[in-house]
XYZ file of C-alpha atoms in Angstrom:
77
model
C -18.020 -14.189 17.972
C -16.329 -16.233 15.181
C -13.248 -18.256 16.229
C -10.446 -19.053 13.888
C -12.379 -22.550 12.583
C -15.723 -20.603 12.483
C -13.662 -17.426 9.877
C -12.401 -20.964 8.049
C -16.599 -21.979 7.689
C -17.076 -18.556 6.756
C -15.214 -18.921 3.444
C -16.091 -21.731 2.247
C -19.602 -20.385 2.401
C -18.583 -17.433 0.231
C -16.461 -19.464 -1.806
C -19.574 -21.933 -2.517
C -22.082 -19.126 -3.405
C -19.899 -16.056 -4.890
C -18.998 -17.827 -8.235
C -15.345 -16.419 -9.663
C -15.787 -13.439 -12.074
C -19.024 -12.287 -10.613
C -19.391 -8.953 -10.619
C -19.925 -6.673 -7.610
C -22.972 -4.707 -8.693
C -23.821 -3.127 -5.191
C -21.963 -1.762 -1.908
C -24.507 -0.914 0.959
C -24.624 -1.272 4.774
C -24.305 1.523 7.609
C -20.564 2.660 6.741
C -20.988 3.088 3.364
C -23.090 5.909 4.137
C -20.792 8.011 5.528
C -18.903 9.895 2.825
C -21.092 10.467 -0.613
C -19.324 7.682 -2.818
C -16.474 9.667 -4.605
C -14.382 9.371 -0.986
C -15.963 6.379 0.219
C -13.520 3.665 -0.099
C -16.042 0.644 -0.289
C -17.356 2.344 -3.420
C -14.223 1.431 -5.120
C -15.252 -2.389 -5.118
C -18.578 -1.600 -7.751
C -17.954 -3.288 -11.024
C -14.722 -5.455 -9.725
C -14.704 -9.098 -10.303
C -14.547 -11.519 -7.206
C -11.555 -13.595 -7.893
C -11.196 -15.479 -4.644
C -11.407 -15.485 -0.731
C -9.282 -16.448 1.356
C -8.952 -17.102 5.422
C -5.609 -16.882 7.690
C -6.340 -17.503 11.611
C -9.548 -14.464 12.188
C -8.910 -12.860 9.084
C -10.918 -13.334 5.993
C -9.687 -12.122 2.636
C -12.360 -11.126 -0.181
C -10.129 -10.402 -3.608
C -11.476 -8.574 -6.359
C -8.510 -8.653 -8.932
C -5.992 -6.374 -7.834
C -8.228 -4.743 -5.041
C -8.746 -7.501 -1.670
C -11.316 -6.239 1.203
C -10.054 -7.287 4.806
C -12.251 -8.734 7.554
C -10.772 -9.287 10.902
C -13.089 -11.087 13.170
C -11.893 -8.952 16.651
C -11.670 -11.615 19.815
C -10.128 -12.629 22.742
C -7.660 -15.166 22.816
């Protein structure tokens, strides 16, 4: 599991290799499979520009202009 210093390594390894304006051209992985990709919420991301990432404690915070995608690292402690 990543701890709170391992979520702060984990963007500023997205922050070095996901350049500002860069485009999100794909979504995939198991739950974006599960509704066809009118309802599917991770489809809304496609053609969005990353603008930045941030991390707070085990949260990490991908934006994409006005949109932001939340990952929350579950642990103990």
């Amino acid at each position: 599991m990543v701890e709170g210093p391992g979520c702060t390594l984990n963007g500023e390894k997205i922050r070095s290799k996901v350049k500002t304006g860069q485009e999100v051209k794909q979504v995939r992985g198991s739950l974006t499979n599960k509704n066809n990709s009118e309802t599917n919420a991770f489809h809304g991301f496609l053609g969005c520009q990353y603008t930045g990432v941030e991390t707070l404690g085990k949260e990490l915070f991908m934006y994409f202009g006005s949109r932001a995608l939340r990952l929350h690292f579950g642990m103990n402690g």
